Short mmCIF file of N, CA and C in Angstrom, two decimals:
data_model
loop_
_atom_site.label_atom_id
_atom_site.label_comp_id
_atom_site.label_asym_id
_atom_site.label_seq_id
_atom_site.Cartn_x
_atom_site.Cartn_y
_atom_site.Cartn_z
N UNK A 75 40.05 -45.90 28.76
CA UNK A 75 38.95 -46.10 28.53
C UNK A 75 37.80 -46.43 29.96
N UNK A 76 37.01 -45.92 29.09
CA UNK A 76 35.94 -45.85 30.55
C UNK A 76 35.42 -47.12 30.30
N UNK A 77 34.82 -47.76 31.91
CA UNK A 77 34.57 -48.98 32.13
C UNK A 77 33.24 -49.37 32.61
N UNK A 78 32.39 -49.97 31.47
CA UNK A 78 31.21 -49.90 32.21
C UNK A 78 30.95 -51.42 33.06
N UNK A 79 30.27 -50.98 33.82
CA UNK A 79 29.17 -52.55 34.75
C UNK A 79 28.11 -52.65 34.65
N UNK A 80 27.34 -53.52 34.13
CA UNK A 80 26.45 -53.75 33.65
C UNK A 80 25.35 -53.64 34.83
N UNK A 81 24.11 -53.11 34.85
CA UNK A 81 23.19 -53.33 36.23
C UNK A 81 21.76 -54.31 35.85
N UNK A 82 21.97 -55.27 36.24
CA UNK A 82 21.06 -56.35 35.21
C UNK A 82 19.48 -55.91 35.51
N UNK A 83 19.07 -55.67 35.06
CA UNK A 83 17.73 -55.72 35.02
C UNK A 83 16.58 -56.01 34.17
N UNK A 84 15.04 -56.34 34.37
CA UNK A 84 14.89 -57.72 34.23
C UNK A 84 14.09 -56.82 32.32
N UNK A 85 14.08 -57.45 32.08
CA UNK A 85 14.02 -56.76 30.88
C UNK A 85 13.50 -55.50 29.83
N UNK A 86 12.54 -54.66 28.92
CA UNK A 86 12.12 -53.84 28.88
C UNK A 86 11.32 -53.43 30.32
N UNK A 87 12.03 -52.14 30.96
CA UNK A 87 11.22 -51.40 32.74
C UNK A 87 10.64 -50.82 32.76
N UNK A 88 9.46 -50.81 32.51
CA UNK A 88 8.35 -49.62 32.84
C UNK A 88 8.98 -48.24 34.26
N UNK A 89 8.99 -46.73 33.90
CA UNK A 89 9.55 -46.30 34.53
C UNK A 89 8.39 -46.42 35.76
N UNK A 90 8.83 -47.23 37.16
CA UNK A 90 6.62 -46.78 38.07
C UNK A 90 7.24 -46.45 39.45
N UNK A 91 8.83 -45.41 39.99
CA UNK A 91 9.13 -45.62 40.92
C UNK A 91 9.75 -46.30 41.50
N UNK A 92 9.97 -47.69 41.09
CA UNK A 92 11.37 -48.55 41.93
C UNK A 92 12.06 -48.47 41.97
N UNK A 93 12.73 -48.90 42.59
CA UNK A 93 14.33 -49.13 43.45
C UNK A 93 15.41 -50.49 42.61
N UNK A 94 16.15 -49.80 41.98
CA UNK A 94 16.91 -50.81 40.84
C UNK A 94 18.33 -50.82 41.83
N UNK A 95 18.58 -52.18 42.27
CA UNK A 95 20.15 -52.41 43.03
C UNK A 95 20.84 -51.58 41.58
N UNK A 96 22.46 -51.62 42.19
CA UNK A 96 23.59 -51.39 41.23
C UNK A 96 24.90 -51.57 41.78
N UNK A 97 25.54 -52.82 40.50
CA UNK A 97 27.08 -52.86 41.77
C UNK A 97 27.13 -52.08 42.95
N UNK A 98 27.50 -52.18 44.06
CA UNK A 98 27.90 -51.45 45.02
C UNK A 98 29.53 -50.71 43.97
N UNK A 99 29.00 -49.92 44.05
CA UNK A 99 30.56 -49.11 43.93
C UNK A 99 31.11 -47.37 43.79
N UNK A 100 32.07 -47.41 43.86
CA UNK A 100 32.09 -45.43 43.19
C UNK A 100 32.35 -45.23 42.38
N UNK A 101 31.56 -44.84 41.32
CA UNK A 101 31.38 -44.55 40.10
C UNK A 101 31.04 -43.00 39.51
N UNK A 102 30.86 -42.40 38.31
CA UNK A 102 31.51 -41.50 37.74
C UNK A 102 29.77 -40.74 37.05
N UNK A 103 29.09 -41.68 36.61
CA UNK A 103 28.28 -41.43 35.73
C UNK A 103 26.71 -43.19 35.88
N UNK A 104 25.74 -42.24 34.72
CA UNK A 104 24.93 -44.03 35.07
C UNK A 104 24.26 -43.83 33.90
N UNK A 105 24.31 -44.83 32.77
CA UNK A 105 24.32 -44.49 31.68
C UNK A 105 22.66 -44.98 31.77
N UNK A 106 21.74 -44.94 31.46
CA UNK A 106 20.55 -45.78 30.80
C UNK A 106 19.67 -45.31 29.17
N UNK A 107 19.92 -46.94 28.72
CA UNK A 107 19.30 -45.92 27.66
C UNK A 107 17.66 -46.49 28.25
N UNK A 108 17.02 -45.27 27.32
CA UNK A 108 15.42 -44.75 28.03
C UNK A 108 14.50 -45.13 26.38
N UNK A 109 13.22 -45.38 26.37
CA UNK A 109 12.58 -45.30 25.42
C UNK A 109 11.31 -43.80 25.80
N UNK A 110 11.25 -42.64 25.63
CA UNK A 110 10.37 -41.76 25.46
C UNK A 110 8.91 -41.92 24.75
N UNK A 111 8.39 -41.24 25.50
CA UNK A 111 7.54 -40.89 23.60
C UNK A 111 7.23 -40.01 23.04
N UNK A 112 6.76 -39.88 22.53
CA UNK A 112 6.22 -39.25 21.44
C UNK A 112 5.93 -37.35 21.58
N UNK A 113 5.97 -36.92 22.70
CA UNK A 113 5.54 -35.69 22.90
C UNK A 113 6.36 -35.22 23.32
N UNK A 114 6.45 -33.76 23.87
CA UNK A 114 7.55 -33.29 24.30
C UNK A 114 8.61 -33.63 24.71
N UNK A 115 9.70 -32.61 26.00
CA UNK A 115 10.72 -32.80 26.38
C UNK A 115 10.31 -33.36 27.76
N UNK A 116 10.92 -35.00 28.06
CA UNK A 116 10.22 -34.92 29.52
C UNK A 116 11.38 -34.66 30.57
N UNK A 117 10.73 -34.24 31.61
CA UNK A 117 11.23 -33.86 32.99
C UNK A 117 11.12 -34.75 33.96
N UNK A 118 12.34 -35.29 34.14
CA UNK A 118 11.54 -36.09 35.46
C UNK A 118 13.32 -36.08 36.23
N UNK A 119 12.36 -36.51 37.46
CA UNK A 119 14.01 -36.66 38.75
C UNK A 119 14.41 -38.50 38.96
N UNK A 120 15.43 -39.33 38.98
CA UNK A 120 15.93 -40.31 39.65
C UNK A 120 16.55 -40.31 41.17
N UNK A 121 16.24 -41.02 41.80
CA UNK A 121 17.17 -40.40 43.18
C UNK A 121 18.23 -41.83 43.34
N UNK A 122 19.62 -41.01 43.70
CA UNK A 122 20.76 -42.11 43.69
C UNK A 122 20.55 -42.04 45.63
N UNK A 123 21.13 -43.19 45.72
CA UNK A 123 21.34 -44.24 46.58
C UNK A 123 22.43 -44.79 47.10
N UNK A 124 22.98 -44.12 48.20
CA UNK A 124 24.60 -44.01 48.28
C UNK A 124 24.39 -44.83 49.94
N UNK A 125 25.74 -45.43 49.94
CA UNK A 125 26.16 -45.68 51.22
C UNK A 125 25.37 -44.56 52.46
N UNK A 126 26.16 -43.47 52.66
CA UNK A 126 25.24 -42.41 53.51
C UNK A 126 24.02 -41.61 52.92
N UNK A 127 23.20 -41.75 52.65
CA UNK A 127 22.65 -40.70 52.02
C UNK A 127 21.69 -40.74 50.52
N UNK A 128 20.84 -40.21 50.06
CA UNK A 128 20.41 -40.32 48.74
C UNK A 128 20.18 -38.51 48.57
N UNK A 129 20.00 -38.67 47.08
CA UNK A 129 20.21 -37.48 46.51
C UNK A 129 19.29 -37.39 44.97
N UNK A 130 18.75 -36.24 44.79
CA UNK A 130 17.67 -36.25 43.50
C UNK A 130 19.44 -35.84 42.59
N UNK A 131 18.72 -36.71 41.52
CA UNK A 131 19.39 -35.91 40.12
C UNK A 131 18.43 -35.80 38.59
N UNK A 132 18.23 -35.19 38.89
CA UNK A 132 17.19 -34.83 37.50
C UNK A 132 18.09 -34.38 35.96
N UNK A 133 16.85 -34.89 35.06
CA UNK A 133 17.56 -35.35 33.12
C UNK A 133 15.94 -35.25 32.70
N UNK A 134 16.48 -34.12 31.36
CA UNK A 134 15.35 -34.21 30.89
C UNK A 134 16.09 -35.69 29.30
N UNK A 135 14.13 -36.09 28.89
CA UNK A 135 14.59 -36.92 27.48
C UNK A 135 13.93 -36.08 26.16
N UNK A 136 14.58 -35.97 25.20
CA UNK A 136 14.06 -35.28 24.15
C UNK A 136 12.99 -36.43 23.62
N UNK A 137 11.74 -36.42 22.97
CA UNK A 137 10.39 -36.63 22.61
C UNK A 137 10.77 -37.93 21.19
N UNK A 138 10.19 -39.16 21.61
CA UNK A 138 10.56 -39.79 20.34
C UNK A 138 11.35 -40.44 20.54
N UNK A 139 11.33 -42.19 21.08
CA UNK A 139 12.42 -43.05 20.64
C UNK A 139 13.52 -43.02 21.60
N UNK A 140 14.35 -44.13 21.98
CA UNK A 140 15.92 -44.47 22.33
C UNK A 140 16.15 -43.45 22.52
N UNK A 141 16.74 -43.66 23.54
CA UNK A 141 17.76 -42.35 23.69
C UNK A 141 18.71 -42.44 25.32
N UNK A 142 19.74 -41.95 25.67
CA UNK A 142 21.11 -42.38 25.99
C UNK A 142 20.75 -41.34 27.71
N UNK A 143 20.59 -41.66 28.84
CA UNK A 143 20.26 -40.84 29.37
C UNK A 143 21.85 -40.72 30.60
N UNK A 144 22.76 -39.68 30.05
CA UNK A 144 24.12 -39.66 31.06
C UNK A 144 23.72 -39.05 32.72
N UNK A 145 23.44 -39.61 33.70
CA UNK A 145 23.36 -39.73 34.86
C UNK A 145 24.51 -39.02 35.52
N UNK A 146 25.06 -37.99 36.18
CA UNK A 146 26.29 -37.76 37.05
C UNK A 146 26.08 -38.32 38.00
N UNK A 147 27.46 -38.71 38.89
CA UNK A 147 27.24 -39.26 40.23
C UNK A 147 28.54 -38.23 40.51
N UNK A 148 27.62 -37.39 41.57
CA UNK A 148 29.19 -36.81 42.05
C UNK A 148 29.38 -37.13 43.66
N UNK A 149 28.93 -37.73 44.03
CA UNK A 149 29.15 -38.15 45.54
C UNK A 149 30.28 -39.04 45.54
N UNK A 150 31.43 -39.09 45.77
CA UNK A 150 32.93 -39.84 46.32
C UNK A 150 32.25 -41.22 47.21
N UNK A 151 30.87 -41.11 46.95
CA UNK A 151 30.87 -42.48 48.07
C UNK A 151 29.94 -43.27 47.23
N UNK A 152 29.75 -44.77 48.06
CA UNK A 152 29.49 -46.25 47.62
C UNK A 152 28.06 -46.06 46.68
N UNK A 153 27.99 -46.00 45.24
CA UNK A 153 26.76 -46.04 44.88
C UNK A 153 25.69 -47.63 44.86
N UNK A 154 25.00 -47.77 45.22
CA UNK A 154 23.89 -48.70 45.58
C UNK A 154 22.86 -48.69 45.21
N UNK A 155 22.49 -48.11 44.90
CA UNK A 155 20.87 -48.29 43.83
C UNK A 155 20.25 -46.88 43.08
N UNK A 156 19.09 -46.94 42.36
CA UNK A 156 18.96 -45.61 41.98
C UNK A 156 17.04 -46.23 41.76
N UNK A 157 16.84 -45.12 42.06
CA UNK A 157 15.28 -45.36 42.18
C UNK A 157 14.46 -44.43 41.56
N UNK A 158 13.94 -44.68 40.13
CA UNK A 158 13.16 -44.43 38.91
C UNK A 158 12.38 -43.73 39.48
N UNK A 159 12.16 -42.64 38.00
CA UNK A 159 10.87 -41.76 38.54
C UNK A 159 9.71 -42.60 38.25
N UNK A 160 8.14 -41.67 38.54
CA UNK A 160 6.99 -42.80 38.15
C UNK A 160 6.96 -41.96 36.96
N UNK A 161 7.30 -42.75 35.92
CA UNK A 161 6.91 -41.94 35.06
C UNK A 161 6.71 -43.06 33.79
N UNK A 162 5.13 -43.82 33.57
CA UNK A 162 5.19 -44.96 33.60
C UNK A 162 5.25 -45.46 31.54
N UNK A 163 5.30 -43.57 31.10
CA UNK A 163 5.52 -43.96 29.41
C UNK A 163 6.82 -43.84 29.22
N UNK A 164 8.23 -44.18 30.41
CA UNK A 164 8.84 -44.09 30.58
C UNK A 164 9.26 -45.24 29.72
N UNK A 165 10.91 -45.86 29.65
CA UNK A 165 10.99 -47.58 29.69
C UNK A 165 12.65 -47.29 29.76
N UNK A 166 13.28 -48.27 30.51
CA UNK A 166 14.89 -48.66 31.17
C UNK A 166 14.56 -49.44 29.91
N UNK A 167 16.00 -50.01 28.77
CA UNK A 167 15.86 -50.46 28.13
C UNK A 167 17.36 -51.53 28.67
N UNK A 168 18.35 -50.11 28.73
CA UNK A 168 19.65 -50.80 29.33
C UNK A 168 20.36 -50.21 30.67
N UNK A 169 21.01 -50.48 31.66
CA UNK A 169 22.23 -49.34 32.54
C UNK A 169 23.17 -49.79 32.84
N UNK A 170 23.89 -49.44 33.20
CA UNK A 170 25.56 -49.74 32.99
C UNK A 170 26.26 -48.38 34.11
N UNK A 171 26.56 -48.66 35.31
CA UNK A 171 27.14 -48.14 35.87
C UNK A 171 29.10 -47.68 35.29
N UNK A 172 29.21 -46.41 35.12
CA UNK A 172 30.26 -45.90 34.63
C UNK A 172 31.61 -45.63 34.85
N UNK A 173 32.66 -46.30 35.64
CA UNK A 173 34.10 -45.89 35.44
C UNK A 173 34.34 -45.06 34.67
N UNK A 174 34.94 -43.71 34.90
CA UNK A 174 35.11 -42.83 33.45
C UNK A 174 36.96 -42.82 33.63
N UNK A 175 37.41 -42.97 32.40
CA UNK A 175 38.48 -43.13 32.37
C UNK A 175 39.40 -42.31 33.01
N UNK A 176 39.42 -41.40 33.51
CA UNK A 176 39.99 -40.08 33.56
C UNK A 176 39.72 -39.25 35.24
N UNK A 177 39.08 -41.13 35.92
CA UNK A 177 38.73 -40.74 37.33
C UNK A 177 40.30 -41.30 37.61
N UNK A 178 40.87 -40.81 38.99
CA UNK A 178 41.83 -41.63 39.94
C UNK A 178 41.05 -42.45 40.24
N UNK A 179 42.01 -43.35 40.99
CA UNK A 179 41.97 -45.04 41.32
C UNK A 179 40.73 -45.00 41.98
N UNK A 180 40.52 -43.55 42.73
CA UNK A 180 39.61 -44.28 43.34
C UNK A 180 38.30 -44.30 43.44
N UNK A 181 38.26 -44.50 42.23
CA UNK A 181 36.25 -43.99 41.76
C UNK A 181 36.71 -45.39 41.51
N UNK A 182 36.19 -46.66 41.66
CA UNK A 182 36.39 -47.87 41.86
C UNK A 182 34.79 -48.21 41.81
N UNK A 183 34.31 -49.58 41.16
CA UNK A 183 33.87 -50.60 41.91
C UNK A 183 34.01 -51.35 42.60
N UNK A 184 33.65 -52.32 43.53
CA UNK A 184 33.39 -52.78 44.18
C UNK A 184 33.54 -54.68 44.14
N UNK A 185 34.60 -55.51 44.28
CA UNK A 185 34.30 -56.86 43.63
C UNK A 185 33.31 -57.23 44.52
#
Protein backbone atom coordinates (compact mmCIF):
# COMPACT_ATOMS: atom_id res chain seq x y z
CA UNK A 1 0.00 0.00 0.00
CA UNK A 2 1.26 3.48 -0.86
CA UNK A 3 1.86 5.83 2.06
CA UNK A 4 0.76 9.44 1.63
CA UNK A 5 2.47 12.12 3.74
CA UNK A 6 0.34 15.30 3.70
CA UNK A 7 2.13 18.52 2.78
CA UNK A 8 0.64 21.40 4.77
CA UNK A 9 -0.56 24.25 2.55
CA UNK A 10 -2.77 27.21 3.34
CA UNK A 11 -6.12 26.70 1.58
CA UNK A 12 -6.28 26.80 -2.22
CA UNK A 13 -2.86 28.09 -3.26
CA UNK A 14 -2.45 29.98 -6.56
CA UNK A 15 0.81 29.03 -8.27
CA UNK A 16 2.99 32.13 -7.92
CA UNK A 17 6.48 30.61 -7.90
CA UNK A 18 6.47 30.08 -4.15
CA UNK A 19 8.57 27.50 -2.35
CA UNK A 20 6.46 24.92 -0.48
CA UNK A 21 8.26 22.98 2.24
CA UNK A 22 7.71 19.22 2.26
CA UNK A 23 8.20 17.02 5.35
CA UNK A 24 11.81 16.07 4.66
CA UNK A 25 12.18 12.52 3.42
CA UNK A 26 12.86 10.20 0.51
CA UNK A 27 9.77 9.78 -1.62
CA UNK A 28 8.75 8.34 -4.98
CA UNK A 29 6.04 10.83 -6.00
CA UNK A 30 4.37 14.12 -5.21
CA UNK A 31 0.62 13.91 -5.70
CA UNK A 32 -0.79 17.39 -6.30
CA UNK A 33 -4.48 18.12 -6.79
CA UNK A 34 -4.75 21.21 -8.97
CA UNK A 35 -7.37 23.24 -10.80
CA UNK A 36 -6.59 24.32 -14.34
CA UNK A 37 -8.14 26.99 -16.58
CA UNK A 38 -10.58 26.06 -19.33
CA UNK A 39 -8.01 26.66 -22.09
CA UNK A 40 -5.80 24.13 -23.81
CA UNK A 41 -3.35 21.85 -22.01
CA UNK A 42 -1.00 23.69 -19.65
CA UNK A 43 2.69 22.72 -19.74
CA UNK A 44 4.56 23.81 -16.59
CA UNK A 45 7.69 23.10 -14.56
CA UNK A 46 8.02 22.57 -10.81
CA UNK A 47 11.46 22.58 -9.15
CA UNK A 48 12.24 19.81 -6.67
CA UNK A 49 14.61 20.90 -3.88
CA UNK A 50 16.66 18.03 -2.48
CA UNK A 51 19.20 17.69 0.26
CA UNK A 52 22.02 18.22 -2.29
CA UNK A 53 20.53 19.97 -5.31
CA UNK A 54 17.56 21.14 -7.34
CA UNK A 55 15.96 19.46 -10.39
CA UNK A 56 13.18 20.59 -12.74
CA UNK A 57 10.18 18.34 -13.25
CA UNK A 58 7.80 19.07 -16.15
CA UNK A 59 4.09 18.30 -16.10
CA UNK A 60 1.07 18.85 -18.33
CA UNK A 61 -2.41 19.64 -17.03
CA UNK A 62 -5.48 18.92 -19.15
CA UNK A 63 -7.87 21.86 -19.56
CA UNK A 64 -10.74 22.68 -17.21
CA UNK A 65 -11.33 21.54 -13.72
CA UNK A 66 -9.52 19.71 -10.95
CA UNK A 67 -6.95 17.08 -11.78
CA UNK A 68 -4.21 15.14 -10.01
CA UNK A 69 -0.63 15.65 -11.07
CA UNK A 70 1.84 12.89 -10.18
CA UNK A 71 5.36 14.34 -10.15
CA UNK A 72 8.05 11.66 -10.08
CA UNK A 73 10.86 12.12 -7.57
CA UNK A 74 13.79 10.41 -9.30
CA UNK A 75 16.61 11.24 -6.89
CA UNK A 76 17.27 8.95 -3.93
CA UNK A 77 17.97 11.94 -1.71
CA UNK A 78 15.82 13.64 0.88
CA UNK A 79 13.27 15.98 -0.70
CA UNK A 80 12.90 19.24 1.22
CA UNK A 81 10.65 21.48 -0.86
CA UNK A 82 9.00 22.09 -4.22
CA UNK A 83 8.93 25.42 -6.04
CA UNK A 84 5.62 25.88 -7.82
CA UNK A 85 5.52 27.36 -11.32
CA UNK A 86 4.58 30.99 -11.90
CA UNK A 87 1.12 30.30 -13.31
CA UNK A 88 -1.57 32.22 -11.39
CA UNK A 89 -4.36 30.49 -13.34
CA UNK A 90 -3.33 27.19 -11.66
CA UNK A 91 -4.39 26.52 -8.08
CA UNK A 92 -3.04 23.83 -5.76
CA UNK A 93 -5.80 22.30 -3.66
CA UNK A 94 -3.90 19.53 -1.86
CA UNK A 95 -0.42 18.04 -1.93
CA UNK A 96 1.06 14.82 -0.54
CA UNK A 97 4.46 13.15 -0.77
CA UNK A 98 4.10 9.46 -1.59
CA UNK A 99 6.20 6.45 -0.67
CA UNK A 100 5.35 3.68 -3.12
CA UNK A 101 4.46 0.23 -1.88
CA UNK A 102 7.00 -1.09 -4.41
CA UNK A 103 9.88 0.86 -2.87
CA UNK A 104 12.61 -0.80 -0.96
CA UNK A 105 13.06 0.19 2.65
CA UNK A 106 15.28 3.03 1.40
CA UNK A 107 12.37 5.33 0.45
CA UNK A 108 10.86 6.71 3.59
CA UNK A 109 9.85 9.92 5.26
CA UNK A 110 11.97 11.15 8.12
CA UNK A 111 10.17 11.31 11.43
